[in-house]
Amino acid sequence: MFKKVIIAGVVALTIGSASAGCSSYGGYTSCSDGNTYNKVGNTTFGSNARTGNTWSQTTIGSTTLGRASDGSSWSHTRTESGGYGYDSSGGSFSYLD
């Protein structure tokens, strides 16, 4: 689930940025589709003005902790050989590269 969420997020950011028309200033990005992203230090905050959804993620070392728009949390830790964590439904996962 985590990989799907991250991949979907990256794809959405890429597609959204290309088709929505985004502009950036420093760590702040605003897109014409209502999405905004604000990076402060190691934390990124995201929101959508049209839906009211917000989310955030913080990276500390090789671990990223996130809070999804529904309030659920997730985590992901990279290791030399893969990674592990918990998805936003509470299920654990691990993988090898």
CSV table of C-alpha atoms in Angstrom, one decimal:
chain,number,residue,atom,x,y,z
A,1,MET,CA,0.0,0.0,0.0
A,2,PHE,CA,2.8,2.5,0.9
A,3,LYS,CA,4.5,2.0,-2.4
A,4,LYS,CA,1.2,2.6,-4.2
A,5,VAL,CA,0.6,5.8,-2.2
A,6,ILE,CA,4.1,7.2,-2.8
A,7,ILE,CA,4.0,6.2,-6.5
A,8,ALA,CA,0.6,7.7,-6.9
A,9,GLY,CA,1.7,10.9,-5.1
A,10,VAL,CA,4.8,11.2,-7.3
A,11,VAL,CA,2.7,10.6,-10.4
A,12,ALA,CA,0.1,13.1,-9.3
A,13,LEU,CA,2.7,15.7,-8.5
A,14,THR,CA,4.3,15.2,-11.9
A,15,ILE,CA,1.1,15.1,-13.9
A,16,GLY,CA,-0.5,17.9,-11.8
A,17,SER,CA,2.6,20.1,-12.2
A,18,ALA,CA,2.7,19.5,-15.9
A,19,SER,CA,-1.0,20.1,-16.6
A,20,ALA,CA,-2.2,22.3,-13.8
A,21,GLY,CA,0.4,25.0,-14.2
A,22,CYS,CA,2.4,25.5,-11.0
A,23,SER,CA,4.6,28.2,-9.8
A,24,SER,CA,7.2,28.0,-7.1
A,25,TYR,CA,8.9,30.5,-4.8
A,26,GLY,CA,11.4,29.1,-2.3
A,27,GLY,CA,9.9,26.0,-0.7
A,28,TYR,CA,6.3,27.0,-1.7
A,29,THR,CA,4.6,25.7,-4.8
A,30,SER,CA,1.1,26.7,-5.9
A,31,CYS,CA,-0.8,25.0,-8.7
A,32,SER,CA,-3.9,26.1,-10.7
A,33,ASP,CA,-5.7,22.8,-9.8
A,34,GLY,CA,-5.9,24.0,-6.1
A,35,ASN,CA,-2.9,22.0,-4.8
A,36,THR,CA,-0.2,23.8,-2.7
A,37,TYR,CA,3.0,22.4,-1.3
A,38,ASN,CA,5.1,24.1,1.3
A,39,LYS,CA,8.5,22.6,2.3
A,40,VAL,CA,9.9,23.9,5.6
A,41,GLY,CA,13.1,22.2,6.6
A,42,ASN,CA,12.6,18.5,6.4
A,43,THR,CA,8.8,18.7,6.4
A,44,THR,CA,6.5,19.1,3.4
A,45,PHE,CA,2.9,20.2,3.9
A,46,GLY,CA,0.3,19.8,1.2
A,47,SER,CA,-3.2,21.0,0.7
A,48,ASN,CA,-5.9,21.3,-1.9
A,49,ALA,CA,-8.1,24.4,-1.7
A,50,ARG,CA,-10.9,22.8,-3.7
A,51,THR,CA,-11.3,19.6,-1.5
A,52,GLY,CA,-10.0,21.0,1.8
A,53,ASN,CA,-7.7,18.0,2.1
A,54,THR,CA,-4.3,18.4,3.8
A,55,TRP,CA,-1.4,16.1,4.4
A,56,SER,CA,2.2,16.3,5.7
A,57,GLN,CA,5.4,14.3,5.8
A,58,THR,CA,8.7,14.6,7.6
A,59,THR,CA,12.0,13.0,6.8
A,60,ILE,CA,14.5,12.4,9.6
A,61,GLY,CA,17.6,10.5,8.4
A,62,SER,CA,16.3,7.5,6.4
A,63,THR,CA,12.8,7.5,7.9
A,64,THR,CA,9.8,9.4,6.5
A,65,LEU,CA,6.8,9.8,8.7
A,66,GLY,CA,3.5,11.0,7.2
A,67,ARG,CA,0.0,12.0,8.0
A,68,ALA,CA,-2.5,11.4,5.2
A,69,SER,CA,-5.5,13.6,4.4
A,70,ASP,CA,-7.8,11.3,6.3
A,71,GLY,CA,-5.7,11.7,9.5
A,72,SER,CA,-4.1,8.3,9.3
A,73,SER,CA,-0.4,8.0,9.7
A,74,TRP,CA,2.3,6.0,7.8
A,75,SER,CA,6.0,5.5,8.0
A,76,HIS,CA,8.8,4.3,5.8
A,77,THR,CA,12.4,3.5,6.6
A,78,ARG,CA,15.0,2.9,3.9
A,79,THR,CA,17.8,0.5,4.6
A,80,GLU,CA,20.9,-0.6,2.5
A,81,SER,CA,19.0,-3.6,1.2
A,82,GLY,CA,15.4,-2.3,1.0
A,83,GLY,CA,12.9,-0.8,3.4
A,84,TYR,CA,10.1,-1.3,5.9
A,85,GLY,CA,7.3,0.5,7.6
A,86,TYR,CA,3.5,0.8,8.1
A,87,ASP,CA,1.0,2.0,5.6
A,88,SER,CA,-1.9,4.3,6.3
A,89,SER,CA,-4.2,1.4,7.1
A,90,GLY,CA,-1.8,0.2,9.9
A,91,GLY,CA,-0.4,-2.8,7.9
A,92,SER,CA,3.3,-3.4,8.0
A,93,PHE,CA,5.4,-4.0,5.0
A,94,SER,CA,9.0,-4.7,4.1
A,95,TYR,CA,10.9,-5.3,0.9
A,96,LEU,CA,14.3,-6.0,-0.6
A,97,ASP,CA,15.7,-4.0,-3.5
